[in-house]
Short mmCIF file of C-alpha atoms in Angstrom, two decimals:
data_model
loop_
_atom_site.label_atom_id
_atom_site.label_comp_id
_atom_site.label_asym_id
_atom_site.label_seq_id
_atom_site.Cartn_x
_atom_site.Cartn_y
_atom_site.Cartn_z
CA MET A 112 9.38 14.31 -4.57
CA HIS A 113 9.32 10.75 -3.84
CA ASP A 114 6.68 9.63 -1.11
CA ILE A 115 6.57 5.36 -0.01
CA ILE A 116 3.49 5.73 2.22
CA TYR A 117 2.10 2.51 3.72
CA ILE A 118 -1.73 2.51 4.32
CA ARG A 119 -4.03 -0.30 6.39
CA ALA A 120 -7.59 -0.06 4.78
CA ASN A 121 -10.54 -2.23 3.36
CA PHE A 122 -9.82 -2.47 -0.22
CA GLU A 123 -6.66 -2.03 -2.17
CA PRO A 124 -4.18 1.22 -2.37
CA TRP A 125 -4.48 1.60 -6.15
CA TRP A 126 -8.39 2.96 -5.25
CA MET A 127 -7.39 5.71 -4.05
CA PHE A 128 -11.14 6.31 -2.36
CA GLU A 129 -11.06 10.17 -1.54
CA GLY A 130 -9.67 9.63 2.16
CA TRP A 131 -6.94 7.43 1.36
CA GLN A 132 -4.74 9.74 3.23
CA ASP A 133 -6.88 8.77 6.66
CA GLN A 134 -5.44 5.15 5.91
CA ILE A 135 -1.87 5.65 5.82
CA ILE A 136 0.69 4.67 9.02
CA SER A 137 3.91 5.52 7.60
CA GLN A 138 5.15 8.20 4.98
CA GLN A 139 9.12 8.97 3.55
CA GLN A 140 9.81 11.27 1.43
CA PHE A 141 13.43 10.91 -0.59
CA THR A 142 14.89 13.35 -2.72
CA LEU A 143 16.37 10.92 -5.29
CA ALA A 144 14.31 8.19 -6.91
CA GLU A 145 16.53 5.59 -6.34
CA ASN A 146 16.57 5.81 -2.31
CA ALA A 147 12.35 5.80 -3.18
CA ARG A 148 13.22 2.14 -4.91
CA ASN A 149 15.64 0.54 -1.75
CA CYS A 150 13.19 1.96 0.76
CA LEU A 151 10.06 0.10 -1.62
CA GLU A 152 11.68 -3.19 -2.08
CA GLU A 153 12.68 -3.65 2.03
CA LEU A 154 9.34 -3.22 2.12
CA LYS A 155 7.98 -5.36 -0.13
CA LYS A 156 10.35 -8.20 1.19
CA GLU A 157 9.64 -7.52 5.50
CA PHE A 158 5.71 -7.70 3.96
CA SER A 159 5.51 -10.74 1.51
CA GLN A 160 7.51 -12.71 5.04
CA ARG A 161 4.82 -11.66 7.09
CA PHE A 162 1.49 -12.05 4.75
CA ALA A 163 0.65 -15.23 2.37
CA GLU A 164 -0.94 -13.04 -0.33
CA ASN A 165 0.30 -10.23 -2.76
CA GLU A 166 -0.59 -8.63 -5.97
CA GLN A 167 1.17 -5.57 -7.83
CA ARG A 168 -0.40 -3.22 -10.07
CA GLU A 169 2.53 -1.66 -11.50
CA VAL A 170 6.11 0.17 -9.59
CA ALA A 171 3.28 2.46 -7.56
CA PHE A 172 0.90 -0.21 -6.21
CA SER A 173 1.90 -2.95 -4.16
CA CYS A 174 -1.02 -4.97 -1.68
CA TYR A 175 -0.34 -7.55 0.68
CA TRP A 176 -3.04 -9.29 2.62
CA ASN A 177 -3.47 -12.70 5.16
CA GLU A 178 -7.38 -13.75 4.45
CA GLU A 179 -7.83 -14.40 7.58
CA GLU A 180 -7.14 -10.19 8.74
CA VAL A 181 -10.69 -9.18 8.60
CA GLU A 182 -13.12 -6.39 10.08
CA TYR A 183 -16.35 -6.10 10.52
CA CYS A 184 -17.81 -2.60 8.79
CA GLU A 185 -21.19 -1.96 10.62
CA SER A 186 -22.27 0.03 7.74
CA CYS A 187 -22.29 -2.66 5.35
CA GLU A 188 -22.50 -5.22 8.27
CA GLU A 189 -20.12 -7.85 7.26
CA ASP A 190 -16.40 -8.79 7.38
CA LEU A 191 -13.90 -6.89 5.28
CA GLN A 192 -10.51 -7.87 4.53
CA ILE A 193 -8.14 -6.18 5.08
CA PHE A 194 -5.13 -5.00 2.74
CA HIS A 195 -1.71 -3.50 3.80
CA GLY A 196 -1.07 -0.89 0.25
CA LEU A 197 2.26 0.32 -0.08
CA ILE A 198 1.80 3.50 -2.48
CA TRP A 199 5.54 5.16 -4.29
CA LEU A 200 4.24 8.42 -4.94
CA PHE A 201 6.45 11.46 -6.98
CA ASN A 202 5.27 15.10 -6.51
CA GLY A 203 1.39 13.37 -5.57
CA ASN A 204 1.31 11.02 -8.32
CA PRO A 205 2.20 7.19 -8.89
CA GLN A 206 4.64 6.37 -9.93
CA THR A 207 4.23 4.38 -12.95
CA SER A 208 7.64 3.38 -13.83
CA PHE A 209 11.69 4.07 -12.45
#
């Protein structure tokens, strides 16, 4: 099963820190890799228009952000950058190639 996941968090998606699933905004499941890739490409195109900055790590991780989008962290007493991440999982693991 292929999952395309959108998270909004104060860390880049490739870190997948414990509890990262709590940051999921949406998740779509596909049986075929081609359908998952098409969905991911559409989301990447949309996010590229919405956010000024981006970084890609392998096929599995895409990260988007705008410098001015920060949220205050009470426990660390500072503003943290907010990242919008796309993650492609295959059978629960990051998809590393097509």
